[in-house]
Amino acid sequence: MASQKFELMTLPYAANALEPVISQQTIAFHHGKHLQAYVNNLNALLPGSGFEETPLVEIVKKSTGGIFNNAGQILNHELYFGQFRPAKADNQPTGNIANAITRDFGSFDAFKEEFQKKGATLFGSGWVWLSADANGKLVITQEANAANPVQKGLNPLLTFDVWEHAYYLDYQNRRPDHLAALWSIIDWQVVEQRYNAK
Ligand code: MN
């Protein structure tokens, strides 16, 4: 059977648009090298796997081993790179997602503190996620390596990548500083669209 070919996602902004929070050099390596490698690896593994025509999210839910690792990282990075916009002072959620954050965490500041703490304390490589459950309730989870909340039946809304490749060129070992800076470049309209979609 001929296999589908995944392609490197196009960034919805220029490679230098997120500076100084994420440098152009980090984008060049993170998107152009790391994510490209996951795409190339998955395409090489698909023929004969049984996942030749399976949608990406379903591959993440059903696969194991190398196929899972590369498919998971593609899904994770598409959600990650798709959630940013140029930095803005006092960047805050609005609308339904803002109301849900206040309802489920008490306040936006309390949510940010909890999310950053979960990101800073995740040992090794992985991701911290804000997701919605089937009832629309918001939850924060830590996922190791290539894991994604869709494996738990959750709808992933927002994520911080805590693999060192996401921040080492710009922040070296200062992961908490990197996480704190990311709030200014979150595109909350994208996050709310993801929330409203389910
Ligand atoms: Mn990454």
mmCIF file of C-alpha atoms and ligand atoms in Angstrom:
data_model
loop_
_atom_site.group_PDB
_atom_site.id
_atom_site.type_symbol
_atom_site.label_atom_id
_atom_site.label_comp_id
_atom_site.label_asym_id
_atom_site.label_seq_id
_atom_site.Cartn_x
_atom_site.Cartn_y
_atom_site.Cartn_z
ATOM 1 C CA MET A 1 0.000 0.000 0.000
ATOM 2 C CA ALA A 2 1.244 3.490 -0.784
ATOM 3 C CA SER A 3 1.815 5.468 2.378
ATOM 4 C CA GLN A 4 0.786 9.020 3.219
ATOM 5 C CA LYS A 5 3.650 11.495 3.569
ATOM 6 C CA PHE A 6 3.621 13.952 6.429
ATOM 7 C CA GLU A 7 5.064 17.409 5.742
ATOM 8 C CA LEU A 8 6.797 19.944 7.949
ATOM 9 C CA MET A 9 4.174 22.429 9.145
ATOM 10 C CA THR A 10 4.473 26.006 7.919
ATOM 11 C CA LEU A 11 4.911 28.449 10.781
ATOM 12 C CA PRO A 12 2.079 31.019 11.020
ATOM 13 C CA TYR A 13 4.673 33.778 11.690
ATOM 14 C CA ALA A 14 8.171 34.777 10.560
ATOM 15 C CA ALA A 15 11.120 32.903 12.111
ATOM 16 C CA ASN A 16 12.187 36.051 13.997
ATOM 17 C CA ALA A 17 8.656 37.104 15.034
ATOM 18 C CA LEU A 18 8.862 35.644 18.545
ATOM 19 C CA GLU A 19 12.095 37.399 19.545
ATOM 20 C CA PRO A 20 13.333 38.003 22.168
ATOM 21 C CA VAL A 21 11.262 35.263 23.883
ATOM 22 C CA ILE A 22 12.283 32.609 21.317
ATOM 23 C CA SER A 23 15.188 33.552 19.043
ATOM 24 C CA GLN A 24 15.295 33.055 15.293
ATOM 25 C CA GLN A 25 18.168 30.631 15.836
ATOM 26 C CA THR A 26 16.103 28.487 18.200
ATOM 27 C CA ILE A 27 13.200 28.478 15.718
ATOM 28 C CA ALA A 28 15.618 27.468 12.941
ATOM 29 C CA PHE A 29 16.855 24.447 14.895
ATOM 30 C CA HIS A 30 13.640 23.534 16.700
ATOM 31 C CA HIS A 31 11.303 23.768 13.698
ATOM 32 C CA GLY A 32 13.739 23.348 10.817
ATOM 33 C CA LYS A 33 15.891 20.533 12.255
ATOM 34 C CA HIS A 34 14.206 18.777 15.201
ATOM 35 C CA LEU A 35 10.622 18.795 13.888
ATOM 36 C CA GLN A 36 11.815 18.080 10.338
ATOM 37 C CA ALA A 37 13.658 15.016 11.655
ATOM 38 C CA TYR A 38 10.496 13.700 13.367
ATOM 39 C CA VAL A 39 8.609 14.134 10.063
ATOM 40 C CA ASN A 40 11.330 12.363 8.076
ATOM 41 C CA ASN A 41 11.573 9.546 10.619
ATOM 42 C CA LEU A 42 7.811 8.926 10.672
ATOM 43 C CA ASN A 43 7.609 8.921 6.862
ATOM 44 C CA ALA A 44 10.394 6.330 6.758
ATOM 45 C CA LEU A 45 8.663 4.123 9.353
ATOM 46 C CA LEU A 46 5.119 4.162 7.918
ATOM 47 C CA PRO A 47 5.408 1.746 4.944
ATOM 48 C CA GLY A 48 4.419 -1.719 6.135
ATOM 49 C CA SER A 49 3.408 -0.451 9.602
ATOM 50 C CA GLY A 50 -0.364 -0.676 9.227
ATOM 51 C CA PHE A 51 -0.589 3.095 9.789
ATOM 52 C CA GLU A 52 -0.053 4.095 6.137
ATOM 53 C CA GLU A 53 -3.383 5.954 5.906
ATOM 54 C CA THR A 54 -4.137 6.567 9.589
ATOM 55 C CA PRO A 55 -4.712 10.200 10.709
ATOM 56 C CA LEU A 56 -1.954 11.579 12.939
ATOM 57 C CA VAL A 57 -4.027 11.751 16.141
ATOM 58 C CA GLU A 58 -5.114 8.128 15.688
ATOM 59 C CA ILE A 59 -1.495 7.052 15.154
ATOM 60 C CA VAL A 60 -0.597 8.766 18.440
ATOM 61 C CA LYS A 61 -3.434 6.951 20.235
ATOM 62 C CA LYS A 62 -2.715 3.500 18.797
ATOM 63 C CA SER A 63 1.014 3.130 18.030
ATOM 64 C CA THR A 64 4.069 2.245 20.103
ATOM 65 C CA GLY A 65 7.840 2.438 19.764
ATOM 66 C CA GLY A 66 9.464 4.562 17.077
ATOM 67 C CA ILE A 67 6.234 5.299 15.235
ATOM 68 C CA PHE A 68 4.645 6.597 18.429
ATOM 69 C CA ASN A 69 7.684 8.673 19.388
ATOM 70 C CA ASN A 70 7.871 10.456 16.035
ATOM 71 C CA ALA A 71 4.089 10.820 15.518
ATOM 72 C CA GLY A 72 3.690 12.140 19.057
ATOM 73 C CA GLN A 73 6.422 14.685 18.545
ATOM 74 C CA ILE A 74 4.848 15.871 15.280
ATOM 75 C CA LEU A 75 1.460 16.367 16.956
ATOM 76 C CA ASN A 76 3.032 18.003 20.004
ATOM 77 C CA HIS A 77 5.080 20.451 17.923
ATOM 78 C CA GLU A 78 2.194 21.336 15.587
ATOM 79 C CA LEU A 79 0.140 22.345 18.637
ATOM 80 C CA TYR A 80 3.157 24.125 20.179
ATOM 81 C CA PHE A 81 4.292 26.170 17.169
ATOM 82 C CA GLY A 82 0.672 26.886 16.218
ATOM 83 C CA GLN A 83 -0.135 28.661 19.523
ATOM 84 C CA PHE A 84 2.281 31.635 19.336
ATOM 85 C CA ARG A 85 2.199 35.221 18.073
ATOM 86 C CA PRO A 86 4.528 38.192 18.514
ATOM 87 C CA ALA A 87 5.060 39.320 22.103
ATOM 88 C CA LYS A 88 2.463 41.580 23.686
ATOM 89 C CA ALA A 89 2.525 43.250 27.098
ATOM 90 C CA ASP A 90 -0.170 42.101 29.541
ATOM 91 C CA ASN A 91 -1.149 39.220 27.237
ATOM 92 C CA GLN A 92 -4.269 37.567 28.678
ATOM 93 C CA PRO A 93 -6.941 35.078 27.619
ATOM 94 C CA THR A 94 -10.420 36.353 26.779
ATOM 95 C CA GLY A 95 -13.845 34.857 26.183
ATOM 96 C CA ASN A 96 -14.779 31.256 26.965
ATOM 97 C CA ILE A 97 -11.243 30.106 27.736
ATOM 98 C CA ALA A 98 -10.700 32.993 30.175
ATOM 99 C CA ASN A 99 -13.939 32.127 31.966
ATOM 100 C CA ALA A 100 -13.017 28.433 32.137
ATOM 101 C CA ILE A 101 -9.549 29.225 33.551
ATOM 102 C CA THR A 102 -11.069 31.402 36.289
ATOM 103 C CA ARG A 103 -13.716 28.757 37.036
ATOM 104 C CA ASP A 104 -11.261 25.833 37.285
ATOM 105 C CA PHE A 105 -8.121 27.472 38.723
ATOM 106 C CA GLY A 106 -9.489 30.494 40.624
ATOM 107 C CA SER A 107 -7.661 33.131 38.544
ATOM 108 C CA PHE A 108 -5.373 33.502 35.526
ATOM 109 C CA ASP A 109 -2.426 34.178 37.858
ATOM 110 C CA ALA A 110 -3.131 31.018 39.869
ATOM 111 C CA PHE A 111 -3.333 29.017 36.628
ATOM 112 C CA LYS A 112 -0.032 30.438 35.358
ATOM 113 C CA GLU A 113 1.718 29.643 38.628
ATOM 114 C CA GLU A 114 0.493 26.032 38.608
ATOM 115 C CA PHE A 115 1.305 25.539 34.914
ATOM 116 C CA GLN A 116 4.829 26.948 35.264
ATOM 117 C CA LYS A 117 5.449 24.848 38.367
ATOM 118 C CA LYS A 118 4.407 21.687 36.522
ATOM 119 C CA GLY A 119 6.735 22.651 33.668
ATOM 120 C CA ALA A 120 9.667 23.484 35.893
ATOM 121 C CA THR A 121 9.373 20.273 37.932
ATOM 122 C CA LEU A 122 8.941 17.835 35.035
ATOM 123 C CA PHE A 123 12.075 15.694 35.285
ATOM 124 C CA GLY A 124 13.866 15.124 31.981
ATOM 125 C CA SER A 125 12.242 15.711 28.592
ATOM 126 C CA GLY A 126 8.538 16.239 28.079
ATOM 127 C CA TRP A 127 5.657 18.660 27.903
ATOM 128 C CA VAL A 128 3.268 20.426 30.258
ATOM 129 C CA TRP A 129 -0.281 20.705 28.902
ATOM 130 C CA LEU A 130 -3.538 22.513 29.506
ATOM 131 C CA SER A 131 -6.377 20.298 28.238
ATOM 132 C CA ALA A 132 -10.140 20.042 28.477
ATOM 133 C CA ASP A 133 -11.882 16.847 29.507
ATOM 134 C CA ALA A 134 -15.112 15.565 27.937
ATOM 135 C CA ASN A 135 -17.139 17.940 30.146
ATOM 136 C CA GLY A 136 -15.022 20.993 29.284
ATOM 137 C CA LYS A 137 -13.261 21.009 32.647
ATOM 138 C CA LEU A 138 -9.649 22.192 32.386
ATOM 139 C CA VAL A 139 -6.750 20.076 33.635
ATOM 140 C CA ILE A 140 -2.949 20.504 33.689
ATOM 141 C CA THR A 141 -0.870 17.387 33.001
ATOM 142 C CA GLN A 142 2.806 16.552 32.671
ATOM 143 C CA GLU A 143 3.609 14.237 29.760
ATOM 144 C CA ALA A 144 6.995 12.550 29.343
ATOM 145 C CA ASN A 145 8.973 12.496 26.099
ATOM 146 C CA ALA A 146 6.522 12.295 23.149
ATOM 147 C CA ALA A 147 3.285 11.689 25.059
ATOM 148 C CA ASN A 148 0.164 13.746 24.331
ATOM 149 C CA PRO A 149 -3.082 14.205 26.354
ATOM 150 C CA VAL A 150 -5.137 12.716 23.485
ATOM 151 C CA GLN A 151 -3.916 9.355 24.797
ATOM 152 C CA LYS A 152 -5.975 10.060 27.946
ATOM 153 C CA GLY A 153 -9.057 11.180 26.016
ATOM 154 C CA LEU A 154 -8.322 14.871 26.676
ATOM 155 C CA ASN A 155 -8.494 17.779 24.215
ATOM 156 C CA PRO A 156 -5.055 19.501 24.261
ATOM 157 C CA LEU A 157 -5.287 23.314 24.264
ATOM 158 C CA LEU A 158 -1.916 24.801 25.239
ATOM 159 C CA THR A 159 1.554 23.368 25.785
ATOM 160 C CA PHE A 160 5.062 24.325 26.882
ATOM 161 C CA ASP A 161 7.864 22.154 25.469
ATOM 162 C CA VAL A 162 10.400 21.443 28.223
ATOM 163 C CA TRP A 163 12.841 19.422 26.118
ATOM 164 C CA GLU A 164 16.168 21.242 26.376
ATOM 165 C CA HIS A 165 16.203 21.818 22.594
ATOM 166 C CA ALA A 166 13.277 24.235 23.103
ATOM 167 C CA TYR A 167 15.284 26.715 25.184
ATOM 168 C CA TYR A 168 18.942 25.810 25.607
ATOM 169 C CA LEU A 169 20.360 28.171 22.952
ATOM 170 C CA ASP A 170 18.529 31.148 24.501
ATOM 171 C CA TYR A 171 18.262 30.307 28.215
ATOM 172 C CA GLN A 172 20.827 27.511 28.799
ATOM 173 C CA ASN A 173 19.809 25.747 32.045
ATOM 174 C CA ARG A 174 17.266 28.427 33.073
ATOM 175 C CA ARG A 175 14.110 26.506 32.164
ATOM 176 C CA PRO A 176 11.900 28.461 34.630
ATOM 177 C CA ASP A 177 12.945 31.795 33.037
ATOM 178 C CA HIS A 178 12.061 30.447 29.605
ATOM 179 C CA LEU A 179 8.651 29.229 30.786
ATOM 180 C CA ALA A 180 7.872 32.559 32.471
ATOM 181 C CA ALA A 181 8.702 34.429 29.235
ATOM 182 C CA LEU A 182 6.384 32.305 27.063
ATOM 183 C CA TRP A 183 3.181 33.905 28.436
ATOM 184 C CA SER A 184 3.766 37.064 26.393
ATOM 185 C CA ILE A 185 3.668 35.185 23.050
ATOM 186 C CA ILE A 186 0.655 32.904 23.584
ATOM 187 C CA ASP A 187 -2.045 33.421 20.966
ATOM 188 C CA TRP A 188 -5.078 33.035 23.218
ATOM 189 C CA GLN A 189 -7.434 33.187 20.249
ATOM 190 C CA VAL A 190 -5.898 29.924 19.005
ATOM 191 C CA VAL A 191 -6.226 28.384 22.470
ATOM 192 C CA GLU A 192 -9.875 29.456 22.687
ATOM 193 C CA GLN A 193 -10.611 28.058 19.206
ATOM 194 C CA ARG A 194 -9.217 24.699 20.361
ATOM 195 C CA TYR A 195 -11.371 24.887 23.491
ATOM 196 C CA ASN A 196 -14.524 25.799 21.569
ATOM 197 C CA ALA A 197 -13.925 23.063 18.986
ATOM 198 C CA LYS A 198 -14.949 20.270 21.342
HETATM 199 MN MN MN B 1 10.592 20.344 20.870
#
